[in-house]
XYZ file of C-alpha atoms in Angstrom:
771
model
C 22.384 -31.824 50.264
C 23.200 -30.905 53.852
C 25.240 -33.500 55.726
C 23.890 -35.148 58.855
C 25.148 -33.619 62.107
C 26.873 -36.038 64.486
C 27.094 -34.906 68.129
C 30.245 -35.904 70.006
C 31.020 -35.847 73.695
C 28.073 -33.669 74.734
C 25.156 -34.360 77.044
C 23.025 -37.168 75.689
C 25.462 -38.013 72.891
C 26.421 -41.604 72.234
C 28.911 -42.320 69.478
C 28.098 -45.360 67.353
C 29.921 -47.265 64.620
C 27.338 -45.989 62.161
C 28.156 -42.383 63.162
C 31.896 -43.012 62.819
C 31.342 -44.516 59.378
C 29.258 -41.515 58.241
C 31.973 -39.124 59.400
C 34.677 -41.185 57.719
C 32.860 -41.147 54.381
C 31.756 -37.526 54.624
C 34.600 -35.787 52.770
C 36.747 -37.203 49.980
C 40.277 -36.306 48.853
C 41.529 -35.294 52.288
C 44.784 -36.365 53.879
C 45.927 -36.332 57.497
C 49.380 -36.501 58.924
C 48.539 -39.160 61.531
C 48.624 -42.047 61.271
C 50.342 -42.258 57.875
C 49.471 -45.918 57.215
C 45.685 -45.398 57.258
C 43.392 -44.724 54.338
C 41.544 -41.393 54.146
C 38.383 -43.094 55.411
C 40.214 -44.657 58.356
C 42.058 -41.415 59.169
C 38.819 -39.434 59.298
C 37.264 -42.109 61.480
C 40.302 -41.951 63.792
C 39.917 -38.212 64.219
C 36.208 -38.592 64.993
C 36.983 -41.159 67.713
C 39.840 -39.061 69.058
C 37.642 -35.960 69.253
C 35.014 -37.902 71.204
C 37.686 -39.239 73.604
C 39.004 -35.707 74.183
C 35.561 -34.352 74.986
C 34.635 -37.290 77.229
C 37.955 -37.190 79.081
C 37.570 -33.451 79.676
C 34.143 -34.087 81.185
C 35.274 -36.838 83.555
C 38.724 -35.633 84.553
C 39.501 -32.910 87.077
C 43.307 -33.081 86.993
C 43.984 -33.466 83.267
C 42.394 -30.667 81.305
C 41.704 -30.459 77.590
C 41.978 -27.120 75.826
C 39.446 -25.839 73.321
C 42.079 -25.503 70.591
C 42.649 -29.139 69.638
C 38.950 -30.210 69.615
C 38.055 -27.177 67.498
C 40.898 -27.848 65.047
C 39.853 -31.496 64.634
C 36.183 -30.553 64.278
C 36.959 -27.958 61.611
C 39.094 -30.452 59.691
C 36.285 -33.019 59.691
C 33.703 -30.458 58.593
C 35.768 -28.730 55.900
C 37.568 -29.670 52.706
C 40.959 -28.644 54.050
C 43.740 -31.151 53.355
C 46.093 -32.244 56.091
C 46.152 -32.147 59.872
C 49.326 -31.766 61.900
C 49.459 -32.059 65.700
C 52.949 -30.505 65.749
C 51.471 -27.071 65.117
C 49.405 -27.176 68.322
C 50.553 -26.777 71.913
C 49.026 -29.847 73.569
C 47.984 -29.918 77.214
C 48.962 -32.737 79.549
C 45.447 -34.138 79.339
C 45.516 -34.107 75.530
C 48.860 -35.905 75.486
C 47.385 -38.598 77.737
C 44.422 -39.080 75.418
C 46.674 -39.224 72.346
C 48.904 -41.800 74.016
C 46.273 -44.087 75.529
C 43.136 -43.618 73.456
C 43.818 -46.338 70.819
C 41.754 -44.088 68.525
C 43.028 -45.517 65.186
C 42.389 -49.108 66.292
C 38.904 -48.315 67.615
C 38.113 -46.269 64.503
C 39.082 -49.038 62.081
C 37.070 -51.526 64.134
C 34.097 -49.134 64.085
C 34.092 -48.990 60.291
C 34.310 -52.801 60.178
C 31.533 -53.048 62.781
C 29.202 -50.811 60.759
C 29.820 -52.636 57.474
C 29.440 -56.101 59.000
C 26.278 -55.051 60.902
C 24.691 -53.859 57.669
C 25.815 -57.046 55.901
C 24.122 -59.152 58.586
C 20.825 -57.414 57.789
C 20.805 -58.320 54.079
C 22.643 -61.647 53.823
C 19.610 -63.735 54.867
C 17.376 -62.025 52.307
C 19.782 -62.837 49.459
C 20.130 -66.410 50.725
C 16.341 -66.813 50.588
C 16.407 -65.810 46.913
C 19.060 -68.477 46.301
C 16.926 -71.107 48.047
C 14.170 -70.473 45.508
C 16.506 -70.089 42.534
C 18.060 -73.506 43.229
C 14.683 -75.061 44.227
C 16.299 -76.305 47.420
C 14.612 -78.386 50.104
C 14.428 -76.204 53.231
C 12.632 -78.621 55.539
C 15.923 -79.037 57.440
C 15.519 -75.452 58.684
C 13.001 -76.730 61.228
C 15.458 -79.246 62.699
C 17.676 -76.628 64.361
C 15.147 -76.069 67.151
C 15.233 -79.148 69.386
C 12.453 -77.736 71.549
C 14.389 -78.208 74.796
C 15.714 -74.639 74.935
C 19.327 -75.715 74.311
C 19.444 -75.364 70.538
C 21.638 -73.012 68.530
C 19.615 -69.841 69.117
C 21.218 -67.860 66.295
C 20.810 -70.682 63.777
C 17.182 -71.042 64.907
C 16.651 -67.293 64.461
C 18.159 -67.332 60.950
C 16.079 -70.361 59.976
C 12.980 -68.570 61.247
C 13.759 -65.441 59.211
C 14.337 -67.530 56.087
C 11.032 -69.334 56.589
C 9.253 -65.985 56.850
C 10.801 -64.819 53.572
C 9.963 -68.120 51.850
C 6.460 -68.444 53.285
C 4.062 -69.594 50.542
C 6.768 -70.450 48.006
C 6.003 -73.306 45.616
C 9.597 -73.461 44.352
C 11.453 -74.693 47.425
C 11.451 -78.316 48.497
C 12.373 -79.855 45.141
C 15.925 -81.075 45.825
C 18.519 -81.350 48.557
C 21.380 -78.848 48.297
C 24.166 -79.274 50.822
C 25.250 -75.648 51.023
C 21.654 -74.474 51.561
C 21.212 -76.826 54.513
C 24.258 -75.163 56.139
C 22.996 -71.584 55.733
C 21.298 -71.255 59.170
C 24.426 -72.320 61.061
C 26.853 -70.258 58.925
C 24.663 -67.157 59.032
C 23.883 -67.749 62.698
C 27.573 -67.723 63.646
C 28.057 -64.572 61.613
C 25.069 -62.886 63.261
C 26.304 -63.797 66.759
C 29.854 -62.609 66.041
C 28.639 -59.310 64.618
C 26.627 -58.685 67.805
C 29.709 -59.383 69.944
C 31.879 -57.041 67.876
C 29.244 -54.329 68.078
C 29.007 -54.619 71.867
C 32.778 -54.364 72.345
C 33.241 -51.508 69.872
C 30.297 -49.497 71.236
C 31.765 -49.710 74.731
C 35.198 -48.566 73.549
C 33.735 -45.680 71.525
C 32.061 -44.087 74.524
C 34.685 -44.637 77.235
C 36.900 -41.800 78.430
C 40.684 -41.828 78.872
C 42.386 -40.805 82.134
C 46.040 -40.903 83.191
C 46.859 -43.809 85.473
C 43.556 -45.461 84.642
C 45.201 -48.316 82.771
C 48.786 -48.202 83.978
C 50.849 -48.633 80.841
C 48.548 -48.035 77.899
C 44.860 -48.648 77.471
C 45.005 -52.171 78.873
C 42.415 -54.571 77.525
C 41.219 -52.582 74.495
C 43.565 -54.197 71.986
C 43.058 -57.675 73.362
C 39.262 -57.405 73.403
C 39.080 -56.047 69.859
C 41.619 -58.579 68.567
C 39.608 -61.494 69.989
C 36.285 -60.367 68.550
C 37.710 -59.372 65.155
C 39.483 -62.695 64.883
C 36.179 -64.526 65.239
C 34.541 -62.066 62.819
C 37.211 -62.760 60.197
C 36.412 -66.480 60.256
C 32.662 -65.831 60.107
C 33.079 -63.447 57.146
C 35.120 -66.030 55.245
C 32.446 -68.671 55.771
C 29.724 -66.251 54.623
C 31.726 -65.469 51.486
C 32.324 -69.134 50.609
C 28.676 -70.006 51.159
C 27.511 -67.058 49.054
C 29.951 -67.924 46.259
C 28.675 -71.491 45.984
C 25.040 -70.350 46.076
C 25.762 -67.847 43.301
C 27.302 -70.554 41.074
C 24.367 -72.890 41.674
C 21.884 -70.129 40.879
C 23.650 -69.289 37.626
C 23.441 -72.972 36.669
C 19.698 -72.908 37.453
C 18.964 -70.298 34.753
C 16.947 -72.112 32.104
C 18.174 -69.998 29.181
C 21.564 -71.577 28.457
C 22.939 -68.570 26.568
C 21.929 -66.221 29.359
C 23.421 -68.542 31.976
C 26.750 -68.838 30.137
C 26.925 -65.105 29.529
C 26.350 -64.275 33.176
C 28.803 -66.926 34.355
C 31.466 -65.419 32.094
C 30.864 -61.984 33.592
C 30.937 -63.461 37.098
C 34.251 -65.239 36.575
C 35.701 -62.178 34.881
C 34.798 -59.750 37.687
C 34.906 -62.002 40.761
C 37.627 -64.157 42.282
C 37.671 -67.882 41.648
C 36.776 -70.225 44.479
C 40.345 -71.373 45.220
C 41.540 -67.781 45.559
C 38.666 -67.009 47.879
C 39.774 -69.526 50.491
C 42.588 -67.274 51.690
C 41.621 -63.848 50.333
C 38.160 -63.135 51.684
C 37.689 -59.615 53.025
C 34.549 -57.713 53.947
C 34.649 -55.773 50.674
C 34.990 -58.939 48.603
C 32.112 -60.597 50.457
C 29.874 -57.620 49.626
C 30.818 -58.078 45.960
C 30.124 -61.828 46.046
C 26.782 -61.243 47.773
C 25.871 -58.825 44.997
C 26.605 -61.491 42.404
C 24.566 -64.023 44.368
C 21.625 -61.610 44.133
C 22.261 -61.171 40.395
C 22.274 -64.937 39.865
C 19.109 -65.519 41.883
C 17.300 -62.621 40.206
C 18.021 -63.885 36.689
C 17.152 -67.458 37.661
C 13.776 -66.360 39.066
C 12.650 -63.334 37.041
C 15.500 -61.643 35.216
C 15.323 -64.118 32.354
C 11.688 -63.187 31.743
C 12.618 -59.512 31.779
C 15.137 -60.043 29.016
C 12.904 -62.414 27.081
C 10.312 -59.638 26.912
C 12.994 -57.447 25.306
C 14.103 -60.307 23.051
C 17.569 -60.183 24.540
C 19.994 -63.049 25.073
C 23.529 -63.075 26.400
C 25.117 -63.809 23.000
C 23.663 -60.768 21.271
C 21.663 -62.904 18.826
C 17.911 -62.756 18.282
C 16.364 -65.668 20.199
C 14.700 -68.347 18.162
C 10.918 -68.446 18.223
C 10.912 -71.910 19.748
C 13.129 -70.727 22.593
C 10.746 -68.021 23.739
C 8.727 -68.751 26.814
C 5.108 -69.521 26.171
C 2.810 -66.776 27.330
C 0.303 -69.173 28.817
C 2.911 -70.938 30.940
C 1.825 -71.258 34.579
C 3.183 -68.450 36.733
C 5.678 -69.406 39.441
C 4.491 -68.853 43.038
C 7.221 -67.209 45.080
C 7.508 -66.636 48.816
C 5.771 -63.633 50.341
C 9.057 -61.990 51.284
C 11.144 -62.979 48.262
C 8.434 -61.859 45.833
C 8.535 -58.362 47.373
C 12.329 -58.223 47.044
C 12.278 -59.421 43.443
C 9.588 -56.917 42.508
C 11.633 -54.175 44.173
C 14.691 -55.113 42.080
C 12.617 -55.378 38.914
C 10.991 -51.988 39.520
C 14.418 -50.368 39.929
C 15.601 -51.891 36.649
C 12.528 -50.664 34.805
C 12.819 -47.163 36.257
C 16.532 -46.836 35.459
C 17.121 -46.993 31.718
C 19.044 -50.070 30.547
C 18.084 -49.809 26.876
C 21.216 -48.163 25.478
C 23.879 -50.128 23.607
C 23.710 -53.592 22.036
C 22.077 -56.550 23.722
C 25.191 -57.737 25.531
C 25.823 -54.191 26.757
C 22.257 -53.961 28.027
C 22.766 -57.174 29.979
C 25.914 -55.726 31.555
C 24.011 -52.561 32.487
C 21.297 -54.644 34.108
C 23.880 -56.581 36.124
C 25.488 -53.333 37.309
C 22.114 -52.009 38.464
C 21.505 -55.091 40.613
C 25.058 -55.009 41.977
C 24.551 -51.357 42.886
C 21.591 -52.222 45.096
C 23.884 -54.343 47.279
C 26.892 -52.023 47.207
C 27.235 -50.198 50.522
C 28.807 -47.195 48.793
C 26.079 -46.884 46.128
C 23.324 -44.279 46.588
C 20.681 -46.943 45.821
C 21.755 -49.267 48.647
C 19.763 -47.523 51.464
C 16.521 -48.152 49.534
C 17.289 -51.874 49.290
C 18.225 -52.031 52.983
C 14.978 -50.299 53.956
C 12.982 -52.815 51.901
C 14.736 -55.755 53.609
C 14.027 -54.253 57.039
C 10.398 -53.745 56.090
C 9.795 -57.423 55.319
C 12.230 -58.855 57.871
C 9.443 -59.731 60.273
C 7.031 -60.842 57.520
C 4.522 -58.106 58.315
C 1.835 -56.906 55.872
C 0.380 -53.387 55.728
C -3.345 -53.013 56.488
C -5.633 -49.986 56.425
C -8.910 -49.840 58.359
C -11.795 -47.308 58.291
C -11.587 -44.110 60.320
C -14.961 -44.846 61.918
C -16.664 -48.031 63.093
C -20.150 -48.953 64.257
C -20.566 -47.758 67.820
C -21.359 -51.284 69.005
C -17.977 -52.414 67.651
C -15.902 -50.079 69.814
C -17.990 -49.796 72.972
C -17.197 -52.040 75.927
C -13.601 -52.639 74.832
C -11.741 -49.847 76.633
C -13.077 -49.845 80.182
C -13.225 -46.370 81.729
C -11.532 -44.889 78.656
C -14.729 -45.531 76.676
C -15.847 -42.029 77.726
C -13.136 -40.640 75.439
C -14.664 -42.127 72.269
C -16.102 -39.677 69.719
C -19.632 -40.694 68.694
C -21.164 -39.678 65.361
C -24.397 -40.515 63.535
C -24.328 -41.148 59.794
C -27.132 -40.201 57.391
C -28.609 -43.693 57.527
C -29.272 -43.341 61.215
C -26.660 -45.892 62.355
C -24.639 -44.921 65.398
C -20.920 -44.772 64.550
C -17.768 -43.782 66.414
C -14.358 -42.527 65.384
C -11.717 -45.158 66.042
C -10.137 -44.875 69.484
C -7.200 -47.119 68.550
C -6.116 -49.371 65.676
C -6.432 -52.682 67.555
C -10.209 -53.066 67.759
C -10.713 -52.286 64.024
C -7.982 -54.844 63.254
C -9.734 -57.473 65.386
C -13.041 -56.761 63.630
C -11.348 -57.075 60.218
C -9.715 -60.434 61.087
C -12.987 -61.876 62.403
C -15.172 -60.677 59.506
C -12.762 -62.088 56.903
C -12.292 -65.458 58.604
C -8.528 -64.966 58.951
C -6.727 -67.308 61.352
C -3.113 -66.116 60.932
C -2.012 -62.572 60.171
C 0.889 -60.197 60.889
C 0.093 -56.591 60.110
C 1.339 -53.055 60.641
C -0.543 -49.789 60.309
C 0.317 -46.115 60.736
C -2.829 -44.010 60.960
C -4.711 -41.384 62.943
C -6.871 -42.165 65.978
C -9.269 -39.871 67.840
C -9.826 -39.296 71.563
C -12.083 -36.813 73.330
C -9.224 -35.861 75.625
C -8.000 -32.596 77.130
C -5.172 -31.412 74.841
C -1.828 -30.856 76.550
C 1.833 -31.349 75.716
C 2.120 -34.731 74.049
C -1.649 -35.379 74.228
C -3.893 -34.606 71.266
C -7.456 -35.277 70.154
C -6.178 -36.483 66.778
C -2.795 -38.166 66.552
C -0.885 -40.906 64.748
C -0.272 -44.388 66.080
C 2.094 -46.977 64.663
C 0.698 -50.463 65.369
C 2.052 -53.962 64.887
C -0.081 -57.038 65.638
C 0.364 -60.797 65.311
C -2.811 -62.899 65.225
C -2.919 -66.686 65.106
C -1.673 -69.838 66.801
C 2.128 -69.936 67.119
C 4.661 -71.440 69.514
C 4.067 -70.497 73.125
C 5.131 -66.880 73.813
C 6.715 -66.595 70.344
C 4.600 -63.638 69.121
C 4.840 -61.927 72.529
C 8.631 -62.087 72.377
C 8.715 -60.853 68.772
C 6.446 -57.873 69.458
C 8.589 -56.689 72.388
C 11.789 -57.324 70.409
C 10.505 -55.247 67.487
C 9.571 -52.411 69.843
C 13.141 -52.296 71.207
C 14.507 -52.362 67.635
C 12.297 -49.419 66.668
C 13.227 -47.360 69.726
C 16.938 -48.149 69.291
C 16.873 -47.022 65.658
C 14.949 -43.863 66.546
C 17.775 -43.008 68.990
C 15.449 -41.402 71.517
C 17.954 -41.802 74.353
C 17.617 -43.997 77.433
C 14.364 -45.889 77.826
C 13.053 -49.036 79.474
C 10.235 -51.421 78.654
C 8.210 -52.269 81.764
C 6.713 -55.734 81.355
C 4.322 -57.913 83.328
C 1.339 -60.189 82.778
C -2.340 -59.409 83.340
C -2.883 -62.989 84.538
C -0.169 -62.471 87.149
C -1.892 -59.337 88.404
C -5.287 -61.034 88.462
C -3.839 -63.986 90.364
C -2.207 -61.604 92.817
C -5.561 -59.845 93.420
C -7.296 -63.171 93.909
C -4.671 -64.207 96.487
C -5.201 -60.905 98.288
C -8.957 -61.565 98.504
C -10.222 -59.027 95.962
C -13.582 -59.951 94.391
C -13.332 -60.593 90.606
C -15.704 -57.702 89.832
C -13.173 -55.322 91.407
C -10.195 -56.543 89.280
C -10.505 -53.976 86.468
C -11.241 -51.112 88.846
C -7.990 -51.815 90.668
C -6.149 -52.145 87.356
C -7.123 -48.533 86.661
C -6.149 -47.308 90.110
C -5.467 -49.131 93.362
C -6.505 -45.932 95.135
C -10.112 -46.624 94.114
C -10.217 -49.681 96.355
C -12.607 -49.081 99.290
C -10.008 -48.744 102.039
C -12.567 -49.073 104.803
C -13.631 -52.511 103.600
C -10.332 -53.686 102.146
C -7.646 -52.023 104.277
C -5.741 -55.271 104.891
C -6.191 -56.282 101.264
C -4.737 -52.970 100.067
C -1.637 -53.473 102.221
C -1.073 -56.930 100.732
C -1.474 -55.544 97.195
C 1.062 -52.795 97.921
C 3.572 -55.456 98.987
C 3.220 -57.169 95.620
C 3.227 -54.101 93.349
C 6.444 -52.759 94.883
C 8.299 -55.680 93.307
C 10.396 -54.439 90.385
C 13.730 -55.530 88.961
C 15.842 -57.467 86.494
C 13.745 -60.029 84.641
C 15.254 -63.416 85.542
C 16.320 -62.328 89.006
C 12.861 -61.155 90.070
C 11.204 -64.100 88.343
C 13.388 -66.494 90.343
C 12.396 -64.726 93.556
C 8.672 -64.952 92.758
C 8.983 -68.672 91.944
C 10.792 -69.621 95.137
C 9.406 -72.502 97.132
C 6.563 -71.349 99.330
C 5.636 -68.375 97.112
C 1.918 -67.573 97.290
C 1.904 -66.900 93.555
C 2.532 -70.604 92.884
C -0.651 -71.528 94.722
C -2.852 -69.670 92.234
C -3.422 -71.176 88.762
C -3.590 -67.803 87.012
C -0.384 -66.391 88.484
C 1.422 -69.740 88.168
C 0.625 -69.919 84.446
C 1.717 -66.285 84.010
C 5.078 -66.970 85.659
C 5.662 -69.963 83.360
C 4.876 -67.790 80.304
C 7.180 -65.028 81.509
C 9.979 -67.537 82.101
C 9.832 -68.613 78.434
C 9.615 -65.026 77.230
C 12.410 -63.661 79.428
C 14.806 -66.362 78.230
C 14.001 -65.527 74.593
C 14.521 -61.809 75.238
C 17.787 -62.534 77.018
C 19.105 -64.620 74.124
C 18.078 -61.953 71.617
C 20.274 -59.422 73.444
C 17.526 -56.979 74.397
C 16.826 -58.010 78.002
C 18.930 -55.052 79.186
C 16.011 -52.864 78.088
C 13.356 -54.908 79.947
C 12.226 -54.330 83.552
C 9.899 -56.818 85.265
C 7.441 -54.534 87.079
C 4.453 -55.903 89.002
C 2.947 -52.417 89.358
C 2.207 -52.422 85.629
C -1.504 -53.116 85.703
C -3.227 -50.326 83.850
C -4.297 -51.011 80.326
C -7.260 -51.610 78.081
C -9.924 -54.075 79.125
C -9.172 -56.479 76.283
C -5.661 -57.360 77.525
C -5.490 -60.811 79.107
C -1.832 -61.845 79.093
C 1.555 -60.183 78.658
C 1.391 -56.386 78.985
C 4.217 -53.885 78.484
C 4.939 -50.178 78.282
C 7.966 -48.359 76.850
C 8.926 -45.648 79.310
C 10.683 -42.544 78.094
C 7.664 -40.321 78.668
C 5.238 -43.190 77.852
C 5.744 -43.497 74.091
C 4.446 -46.976 73.446
C 2.621 -49.925 74.953
C 0.894 -53.184 74.111
C -0.098 -56.628 75.228
C -1.914 -59.876 74.514
C -5.648 -59.906 73.704
C -6.772 -63.488 73.019
C -10.516 -62.864 73.350
C -11.011 -59.651 71.374
C -11.220 -61.122 67.848
C -13.684 -63.746 69.043
C -16.104 -60.960 70.036
C -16.665 -60.186 66.350
C -16.989 -63.719 64.983
C -17.488 -67.381 65.786
C -13.809 -68.299 65.919
C -11.426 -67.369 68.756
C -8.081 -66.191 67.365
C -5.321 -65.330 69.875
C -3.375 -62.112 69.211
C -0.757 -59.771 70.625
C 0.250 -56.290 69.542
C 1.933 -53.011 70.311
C 1.364 -49.342 69.575
C 3.801 -46.457 69.303
C 2.703 -42.812 69.569
C 4.318 -40.929 66.691
C 3.774 -37.410 68.071
C 5.314 -38.386 71.408
C 8.384 -39.726 69.620
C 8.668 -36.423 67.729
C 8.387 -34.477 70.998
C 11.244 -36.472 72.530
C 13.445 -36.076 69.450
C 12.792 -32.334 69.384
C 13.775 -32.041 73.047
C 16.989 -34.010 72.412
C 17.855 -31.757 69.475
C 17.291 -28.661 71.618
C 19.501 -30.073 74.394
C 22.234 -30.730 71.832
C 21.652 -27.240 70.380
C 20.781 -28.650 66.984
C 18.708 -26.558 64.610
C 15.236 -28.020 64.112
C 14.122 -27.407 60.552
C 10.445 -27.175 59.686
C 11.075 -28.052 56.040
C 13.431 -30.155 53.910
C 13.734 -27.347 51.353
C 17.335 -26.962 50.187
C 17.107 -23.776 48.139
C 14.965 -20.632 48.192
C 14.711 -18.889 44.810
C 14.282 -15.217 45.731
C 13.067 -12.873 43.004
C 13.518 -9.401 44.482
C 10.847 -7.749 42.354
C 7.105 -7.665 41.860
C 5.127 -9.319 39.042
C 7.964 -11.633 38.021
C 6.299 -15.033 38.486
C 7.426 -16.241 35.049
C 11.107 -15.687 35.926
C 10.662 -17.462 39.259
C 8.854 -20.349 37.573
C 11.672 -20.768 35.059
C 14.405 -20.981 37.694
C 12.588 -23.091 40.272
C 11.394 -25.542 37.590
C 15.006 -26.120 36.596
C 15.814 -27.024 40.204
C 12.746 -29.241 40.526
C 13.733 -31.071 37.341
C 17.109 -31.857 38.969
C 15.260 -33.329 42.011
C 16.368 -30.429 44.215
C 13.922 -29.432 46.940
C 13.268 -25.766 46.246
C 10.753 -23.007 46.985
C 10.339 -19.592 45.390
C 9.320 -16.154 46.622
C 8.541 -13.082 44.541
C 8.642 -9.820 46.484
C 10.363 -6.434 46.394
C 10.915 -6.554 50.152
C 14.396 -7.980 50.767
C 13.699 -8.627 54.456
C 10.797 -10.882 53.519
C 13.165 -13.207 51.639
C 15.702 -13.309 54.466
C 13.020 -13.889 57.091
C 11.539 -16.738 55.051
C 14.899 -18.497 54.707
C 15.836 -17.924 58.352
C 12.547 -19.041 59.880
C 12.385 -22.198 57.737
C 16.094 -22.986 58.119
C 16.637 -23.123 54.351
C 20.431 -23.395 53.920
C 20.794 -21.833 50.439
C 19.277 -18.828 48.655
C 19.410 -17.872 44.975
C 18.809 -14.118 44.918
C 17.824 -12.533 41.623
C 17.806 -8.750 41.840
C 16.921 -5.893 39.545
C 20.298 -5.960 37.727
C 19.938 -9.620 36.746
C 16.333 -9.132 35.704
C 17.129 -6.050 33.632
C 19.732 -7.936 31.592
C 18.034 -10.523 29.415
C 21.452 -11.912 28.431
C 22.502 -12.519 32.036
C 19.205 -14.062 33.088
C 18.825 -16.316 30.063
C 22.455 -17.040 29.230
C 25.812 -18.106 30.601
C 25.495 -16.603 34.073
C 22.409 -18.645 34.855
C 24.055 -21.868 33.658
C 27.114 -21.051 35.729
C 25.044 -20.486 38.861
C 23.191 -23.749 38.337
C 26.417 -25.791 38.045
C 27.883 -24.145 41.136
C 24.705 -24.733 43.120
C 24.618 -28.439 42.215
C 28.228 -28.795 43.293
C 27.544 -27.100 46.631
C 24.534 -29.300 47.337
C 26.351 -32.563 46.579
C 29.511 -31.929 48.649
């Protein structure tokens, strides 16, 4: 399988801890001469950081040059299997010597690997803790006490408690008994989450800074101190996470009803994990990962793993269970949380897919434990699937599909002037229908018709617009929508929607972007202050130029004064709320400013306010928006807002809602442009191998070879043709990295095609694809 390409030092590149980690783990069994004390992983990471520093310093420095020799040598070492790397064999320039002396590359590299591993750990630790809460039947009502409501609470503990409540929503197991360690989880995990964010910020800055002579005086002043301070705090937070996880694991093991199973698992745990006293002074990141894996094992067996083994008539002692010990089939099924039930089913599905039936009963139990541990092992190939599942349910969102077309009366009157872009159709029954223009109106209709009062949903589907096709604009295209409907704390859903949008765009790595944000009520209040009649509000929202300048010349000038306001969220908000501001004299704009104040503080504390721009010119949007509105700007890839009245149009009950939409094709266009700028090859297919049979009428031979590759889960295509150029053109145009060419000589020898040579090729091909 082809390795991911990491761009260093070029235009648009931005080195991250995740990239450094991927480079460090890319090639095994390599050794480097500097620095001798580092592991192979750390040495590779150091070279990646050093290479980036060399390239950045060459770009920013005019006096100290960097030759092409050293960067090329380092790059080739990272991308090949060659052992060793020696700087003494290269004539270094003055600029390269400066970078080597002041770059602190090994320190930054080691911190980058730690940053990546701790960041990933912070994404899964809450999910495992939620499983423990259910396994131990703990009372979690204390999770609500962290938010005092005055805005001065522990924001990270509040955030963790909120995530845990989402995972445990609907659970009938929690709330049975008080467990001291469980009540501490929000604060312990909150401190860890906050520390990880601080480490990430410091490391990311150091990764992408250049090195210049005289810039720091003697050495790279400040780098060591900054990293030492943040890592020191991280070390304490990691130890606390490990201790908490260890205790939760022990309690979950004790909660397993089957005594033999509980004792057997505890024996394995104590045999393969450190004891609690040793942990107090020996907790490292690697050990914490191992403990967290065991906590997941314990919770799984306490909640569902026991049933899995009961169905196989397996106990931990290797003896057949007694009939009286078997669980009654008609026993009432346990109701788990919405999030935890998904995680448990995911684990159970993986165990059922991967065979654990070999060996005796005790051996099968050990195999099952190893499978669960593998899901939480960062180095295991199954871990990314588990991480993706945790991310999917992190915000407690449910998938929903809606029809491609709706009754025409459902969609009309919801989009203002854009209603002319709706495709109308007539079905055979004579009812007027329309293709869906967006995913929001069908969602609102669904919520109203089903009497739903609280719902978080996501949907990725096609929408249709009678538009003029151009670059980035299509008549049929995909939208990715996320909506939150229901009564929640003031501005809570609005904050979460914008936060999720920034998370999505950050993970997509589309480059620099900003989210312009305002409030429709603020704009309406501003128009009212300027003397615009209410019936003109939506016209002006579409375009201020449509205002009759003969009748409203003075009004237009006043509006221009307002819409020019744009800036940092809290700073501009403070300006607009100054004593004597006209916006405070209007109820609509005053309420909007109060809402934005709450939202901006939440965004600031969630560390994403650097992406937000408060922009009063943001007024355009669909007619159903009536509160917060926003637009992600990097060629207009996403937008959204609050629509409290839309659901009520389809039913008797008014249900407030807020949502966002991301244009998939526009994201792809941006990513393609970035790849072209970085001179990366854009592949049209994921095919790894092309099986080329250079002959006619040899489908059977092609089928035999390609089926062998398909059976090994290798992405392969085949082509049967006498024309050699056709095979080469196919591989070149599709960017297929490997070809298996079978010519006339191989086909003419039955022994070669059927025998040892074919087996030899297959083994070599597998080795090439997995290195």
